[in-house]
JSON list of C-alpha atoms and ligand atoms in Angstrom, two decimals:
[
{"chain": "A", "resi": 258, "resn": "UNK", "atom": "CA", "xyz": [-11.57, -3.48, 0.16]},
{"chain": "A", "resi": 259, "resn": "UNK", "atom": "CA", "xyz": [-8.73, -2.06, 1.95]},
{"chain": "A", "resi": 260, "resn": "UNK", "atom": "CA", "xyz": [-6.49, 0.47, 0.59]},
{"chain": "A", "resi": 261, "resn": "UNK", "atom": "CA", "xyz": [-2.66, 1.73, 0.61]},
{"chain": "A", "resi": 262, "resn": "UNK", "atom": "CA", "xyz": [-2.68, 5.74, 1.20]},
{"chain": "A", "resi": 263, "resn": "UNK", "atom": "CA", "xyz": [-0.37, 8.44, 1.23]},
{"chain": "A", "resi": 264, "resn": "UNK", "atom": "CA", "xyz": [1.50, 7.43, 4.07]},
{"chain": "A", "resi": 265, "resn": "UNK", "atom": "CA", "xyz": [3.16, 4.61, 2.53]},
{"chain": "A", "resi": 266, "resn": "UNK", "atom": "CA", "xyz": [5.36, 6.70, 0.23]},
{"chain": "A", "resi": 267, "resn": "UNK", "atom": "CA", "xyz": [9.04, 6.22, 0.69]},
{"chain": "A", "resi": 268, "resn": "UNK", "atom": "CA", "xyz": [8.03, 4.48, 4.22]},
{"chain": "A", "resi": 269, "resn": "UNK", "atom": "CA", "xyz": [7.44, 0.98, 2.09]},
{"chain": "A", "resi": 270, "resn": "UNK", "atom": "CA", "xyz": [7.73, -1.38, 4.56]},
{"chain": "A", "resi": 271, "resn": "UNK", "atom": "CA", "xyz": [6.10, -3.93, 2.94]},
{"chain": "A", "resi": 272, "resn": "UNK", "atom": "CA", "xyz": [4.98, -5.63, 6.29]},
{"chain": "A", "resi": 273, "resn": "UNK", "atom": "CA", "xyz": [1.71, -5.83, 4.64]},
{"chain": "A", "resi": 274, "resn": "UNK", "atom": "CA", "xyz": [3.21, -8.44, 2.02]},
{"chain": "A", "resi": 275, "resn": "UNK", "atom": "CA", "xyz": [3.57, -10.73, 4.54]},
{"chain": "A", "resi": 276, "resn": "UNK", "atom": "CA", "xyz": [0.44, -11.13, 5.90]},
{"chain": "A", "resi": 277, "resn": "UNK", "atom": "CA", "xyz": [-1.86, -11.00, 2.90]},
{"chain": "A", "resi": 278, "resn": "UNK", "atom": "CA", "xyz": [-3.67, -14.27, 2.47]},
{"chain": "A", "resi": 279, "resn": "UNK", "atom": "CA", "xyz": [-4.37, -13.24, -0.74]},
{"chain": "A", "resi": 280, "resn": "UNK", "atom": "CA", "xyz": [-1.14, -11.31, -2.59]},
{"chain": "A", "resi": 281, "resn": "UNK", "atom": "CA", "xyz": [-3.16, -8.75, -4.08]},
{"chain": "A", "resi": 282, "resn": "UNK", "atom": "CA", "xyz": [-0.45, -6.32, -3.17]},
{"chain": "A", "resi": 283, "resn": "UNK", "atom": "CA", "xyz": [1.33, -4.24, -6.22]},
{"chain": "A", "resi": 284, "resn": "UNK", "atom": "CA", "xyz": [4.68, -2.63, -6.31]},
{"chain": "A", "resi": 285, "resn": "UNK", "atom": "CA", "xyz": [5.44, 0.77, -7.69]},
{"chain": "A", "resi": 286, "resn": "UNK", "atom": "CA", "xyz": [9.12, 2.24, -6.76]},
{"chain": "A", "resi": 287, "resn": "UNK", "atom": "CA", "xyz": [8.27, 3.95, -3.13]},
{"chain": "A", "resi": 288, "resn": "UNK", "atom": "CA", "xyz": [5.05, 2.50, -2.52]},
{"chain": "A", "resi": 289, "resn": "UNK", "atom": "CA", "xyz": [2.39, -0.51, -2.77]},
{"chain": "A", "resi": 290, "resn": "UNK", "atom": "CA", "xyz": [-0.96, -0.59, -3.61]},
{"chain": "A", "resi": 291, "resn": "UNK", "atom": "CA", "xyz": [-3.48, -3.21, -3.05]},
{"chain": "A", "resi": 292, "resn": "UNK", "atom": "CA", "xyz": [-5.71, -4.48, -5.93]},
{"chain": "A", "resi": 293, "resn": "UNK", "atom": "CA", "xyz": [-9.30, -3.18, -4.64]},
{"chain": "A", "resi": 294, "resn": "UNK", "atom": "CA", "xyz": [-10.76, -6.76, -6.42]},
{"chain": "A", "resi": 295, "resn": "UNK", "atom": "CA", "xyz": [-8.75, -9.12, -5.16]},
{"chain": "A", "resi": 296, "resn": "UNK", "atom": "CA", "xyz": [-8.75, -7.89, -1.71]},
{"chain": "A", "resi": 297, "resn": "UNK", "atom": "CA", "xyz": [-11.02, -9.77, 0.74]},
{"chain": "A", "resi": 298, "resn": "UNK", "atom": "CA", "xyz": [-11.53, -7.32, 3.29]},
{"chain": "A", "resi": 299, "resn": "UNK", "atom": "CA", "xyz": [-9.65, -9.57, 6.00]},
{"chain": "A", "resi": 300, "resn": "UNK", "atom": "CA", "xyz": [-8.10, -6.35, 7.52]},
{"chain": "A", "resi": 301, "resn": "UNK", "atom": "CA", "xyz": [-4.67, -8.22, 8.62]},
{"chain": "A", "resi": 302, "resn": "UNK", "atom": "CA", "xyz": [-2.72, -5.93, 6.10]},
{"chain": "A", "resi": 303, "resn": "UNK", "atom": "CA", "xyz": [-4.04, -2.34, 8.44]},
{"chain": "A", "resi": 304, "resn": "UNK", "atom": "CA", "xyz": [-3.01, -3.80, 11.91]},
{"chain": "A", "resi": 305, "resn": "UNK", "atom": "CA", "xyz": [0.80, -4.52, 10.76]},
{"chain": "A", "resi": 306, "resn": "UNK", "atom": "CA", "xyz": [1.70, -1.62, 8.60]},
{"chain": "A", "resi": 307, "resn": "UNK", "atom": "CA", "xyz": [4.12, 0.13, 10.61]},
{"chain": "A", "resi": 308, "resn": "UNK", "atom": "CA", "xyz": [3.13, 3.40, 8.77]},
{"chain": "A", "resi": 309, "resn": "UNK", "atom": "CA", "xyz": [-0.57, 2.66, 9.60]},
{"chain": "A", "resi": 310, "resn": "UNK", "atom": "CA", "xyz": [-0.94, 3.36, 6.09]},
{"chain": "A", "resi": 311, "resn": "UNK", "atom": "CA", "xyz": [-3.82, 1.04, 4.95]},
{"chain": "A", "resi": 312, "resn": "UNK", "atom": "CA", "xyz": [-7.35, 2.06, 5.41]},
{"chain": "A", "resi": 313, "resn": "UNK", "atom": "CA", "xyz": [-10.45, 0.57, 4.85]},
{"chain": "A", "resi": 314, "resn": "UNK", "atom": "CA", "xyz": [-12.42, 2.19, 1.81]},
{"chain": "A", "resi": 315, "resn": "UNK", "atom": "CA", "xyz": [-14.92, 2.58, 3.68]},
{"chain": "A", "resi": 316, "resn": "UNK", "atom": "CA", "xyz": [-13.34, 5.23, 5.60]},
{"chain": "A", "resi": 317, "resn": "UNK", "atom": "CA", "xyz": [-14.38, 9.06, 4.50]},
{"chain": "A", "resi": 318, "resn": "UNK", "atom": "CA", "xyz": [-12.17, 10.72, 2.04]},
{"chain": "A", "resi": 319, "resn": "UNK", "atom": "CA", "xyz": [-10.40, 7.84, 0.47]},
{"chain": "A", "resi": 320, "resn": "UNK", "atom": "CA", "xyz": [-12.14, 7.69, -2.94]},
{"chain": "A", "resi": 321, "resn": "UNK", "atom": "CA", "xyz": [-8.83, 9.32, -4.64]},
{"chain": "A", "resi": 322, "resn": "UNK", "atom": "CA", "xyz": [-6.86, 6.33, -3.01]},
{"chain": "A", "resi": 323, "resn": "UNK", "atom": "CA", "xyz": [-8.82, 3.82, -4.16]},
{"chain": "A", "resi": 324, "resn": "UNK", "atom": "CA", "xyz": [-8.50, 5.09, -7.34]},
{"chain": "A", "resi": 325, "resn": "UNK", "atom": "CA", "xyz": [-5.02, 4.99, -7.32]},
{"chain": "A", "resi": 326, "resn": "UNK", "atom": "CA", "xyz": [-4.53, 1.55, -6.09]},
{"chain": "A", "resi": 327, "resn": "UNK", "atom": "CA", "xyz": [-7.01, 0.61, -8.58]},
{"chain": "A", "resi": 328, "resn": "UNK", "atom": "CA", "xyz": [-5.32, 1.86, -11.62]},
{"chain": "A", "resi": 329, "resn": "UNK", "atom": "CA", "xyz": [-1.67, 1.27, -10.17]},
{"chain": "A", "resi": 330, "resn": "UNK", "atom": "CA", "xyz": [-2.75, -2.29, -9.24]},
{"chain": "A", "resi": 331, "resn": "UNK", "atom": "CA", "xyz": [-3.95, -2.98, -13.07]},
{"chain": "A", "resi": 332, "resn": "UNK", "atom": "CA", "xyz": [0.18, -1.83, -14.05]},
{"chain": "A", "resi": 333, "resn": "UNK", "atom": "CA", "xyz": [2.60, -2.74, -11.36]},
{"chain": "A", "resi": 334, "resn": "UNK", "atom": "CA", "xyz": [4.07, -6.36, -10.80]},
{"chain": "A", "resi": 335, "resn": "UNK", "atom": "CA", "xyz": [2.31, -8.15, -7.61]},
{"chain": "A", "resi": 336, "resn": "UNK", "atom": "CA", "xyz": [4.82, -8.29, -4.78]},
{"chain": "A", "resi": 337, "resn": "UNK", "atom": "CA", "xyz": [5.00, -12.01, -3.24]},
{"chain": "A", "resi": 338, "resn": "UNK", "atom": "CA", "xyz": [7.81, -11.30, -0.41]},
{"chain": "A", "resi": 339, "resn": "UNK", "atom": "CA", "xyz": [8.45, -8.79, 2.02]},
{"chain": "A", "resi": 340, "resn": "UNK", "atom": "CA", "xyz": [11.85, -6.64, 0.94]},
{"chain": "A", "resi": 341, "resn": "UNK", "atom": "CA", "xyz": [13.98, -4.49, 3.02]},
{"chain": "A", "resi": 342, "resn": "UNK", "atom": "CA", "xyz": [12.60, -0.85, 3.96]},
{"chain": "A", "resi": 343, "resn": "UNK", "atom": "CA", "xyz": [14.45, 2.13, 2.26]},
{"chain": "A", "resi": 344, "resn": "UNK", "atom": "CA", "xyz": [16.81, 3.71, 4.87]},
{"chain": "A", "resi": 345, "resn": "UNK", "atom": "CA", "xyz": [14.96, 6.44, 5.49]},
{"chain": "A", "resi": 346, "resn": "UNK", "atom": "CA", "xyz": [11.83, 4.97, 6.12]},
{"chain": "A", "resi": 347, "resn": "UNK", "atom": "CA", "xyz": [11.35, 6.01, 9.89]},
{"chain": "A", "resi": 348, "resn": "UNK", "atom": "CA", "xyz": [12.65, 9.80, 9.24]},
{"chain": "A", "resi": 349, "resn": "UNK", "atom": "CA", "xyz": [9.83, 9.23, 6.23]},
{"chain": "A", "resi": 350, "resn": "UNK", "atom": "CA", "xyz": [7.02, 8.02, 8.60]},
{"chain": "A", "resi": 351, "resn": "UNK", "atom": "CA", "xyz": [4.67, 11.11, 8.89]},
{"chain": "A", "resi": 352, "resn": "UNK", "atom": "CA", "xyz": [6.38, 13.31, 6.85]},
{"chain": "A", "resi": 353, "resn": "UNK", "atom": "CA", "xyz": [3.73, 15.83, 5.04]},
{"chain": "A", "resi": 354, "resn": "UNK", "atom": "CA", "xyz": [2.54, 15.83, 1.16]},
{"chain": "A", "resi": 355, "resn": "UNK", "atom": "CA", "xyz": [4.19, 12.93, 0.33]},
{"chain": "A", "resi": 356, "resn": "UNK", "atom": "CA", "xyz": [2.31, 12.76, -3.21]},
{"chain": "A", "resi": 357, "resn": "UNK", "atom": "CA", "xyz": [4.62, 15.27, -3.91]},
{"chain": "A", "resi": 358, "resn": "UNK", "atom": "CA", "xyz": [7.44, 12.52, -4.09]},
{"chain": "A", "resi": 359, "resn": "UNK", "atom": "CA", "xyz": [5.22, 9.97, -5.22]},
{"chain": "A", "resi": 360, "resn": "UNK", "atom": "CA", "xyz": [7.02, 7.78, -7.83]},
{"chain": "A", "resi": 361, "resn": "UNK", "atom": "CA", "xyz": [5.55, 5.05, -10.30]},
{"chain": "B", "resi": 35, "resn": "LIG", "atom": "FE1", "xyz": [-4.80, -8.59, 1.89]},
{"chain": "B", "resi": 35, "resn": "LIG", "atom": "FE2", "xyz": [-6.57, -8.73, 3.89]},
{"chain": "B", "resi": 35, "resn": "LIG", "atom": "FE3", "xyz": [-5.13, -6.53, 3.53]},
{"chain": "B", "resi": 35, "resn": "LIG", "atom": "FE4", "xyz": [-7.04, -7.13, 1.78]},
{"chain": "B", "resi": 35, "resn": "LIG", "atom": "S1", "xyz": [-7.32, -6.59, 3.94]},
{"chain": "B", "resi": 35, "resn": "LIG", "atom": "S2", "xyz": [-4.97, -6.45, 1.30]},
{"chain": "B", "resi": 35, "resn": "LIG", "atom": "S3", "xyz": [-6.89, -9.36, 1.76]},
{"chain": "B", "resi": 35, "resn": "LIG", "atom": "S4", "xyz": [-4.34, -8.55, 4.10]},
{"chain": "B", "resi": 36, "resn": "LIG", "atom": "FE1", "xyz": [3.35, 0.54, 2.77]},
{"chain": "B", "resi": 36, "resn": "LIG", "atom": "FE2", "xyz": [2.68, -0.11, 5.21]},
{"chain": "B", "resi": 36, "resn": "LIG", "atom": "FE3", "xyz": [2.84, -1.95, 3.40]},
{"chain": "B", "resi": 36, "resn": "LIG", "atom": "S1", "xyz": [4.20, 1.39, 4.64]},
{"chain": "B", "resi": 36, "resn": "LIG", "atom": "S2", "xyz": [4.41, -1.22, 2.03]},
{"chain": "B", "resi": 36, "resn": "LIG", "atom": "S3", "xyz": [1.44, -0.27, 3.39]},
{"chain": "B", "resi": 36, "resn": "LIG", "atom": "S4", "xyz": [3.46, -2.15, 5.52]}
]
């Protein structure tokens, strides 16, 4: 599957919602997670995140991710339409150690 990484956090875009043929995207309060089961490795989601903040698990280092979005996708509400940004968004895109502001 594909999965939502630190990047996302207080970027939330939520371009990805759009595009999923599938919904199996989650929503905490600053970022989504995609539900590593229902995903069906289409890879639409990675090309349109503006925060290039989905990665394919099979990419090196993402085991801790795709634990999160496994256990985050099992407790947030799936997300079936695309919502405005938060304001700072852009300023957010890049910004270092976002876990630190990481918010369920
Ligand atoms: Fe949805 Fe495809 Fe992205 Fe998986 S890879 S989350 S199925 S858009
Ligand atoms: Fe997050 Fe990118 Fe979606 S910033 S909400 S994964 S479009």
């Amino acid at each position: 599957p594909y999965v939502v990484t630190e990047n996302c956090i207080a970027c939330k875009y939520m371009d990805c919602v759009e595009v999923c043929p599938v919904e199996c995207f989650y929503e905490g309060e600053n970022m989504l997670v995609i539900h590593p089961d229902q995903c069906i490795d289409c890879g639409i989601c990675e090309r349109e995140c503006p925060a290039a903040a989905i990665r394919p698990d099979t990419e090196a280092g993402l085991h801790a991710w795709l634990d999160l979005n496994r256990h985050y996708s099992g407790i947030w509400p799936r997300v079936h339409q695309k919502k405005s940004p938060p304001d700072n968004a852009d300023i957010m895109n890049g910004a270092a150690a976002k876990m630190s502001i990481f918010s369920k």
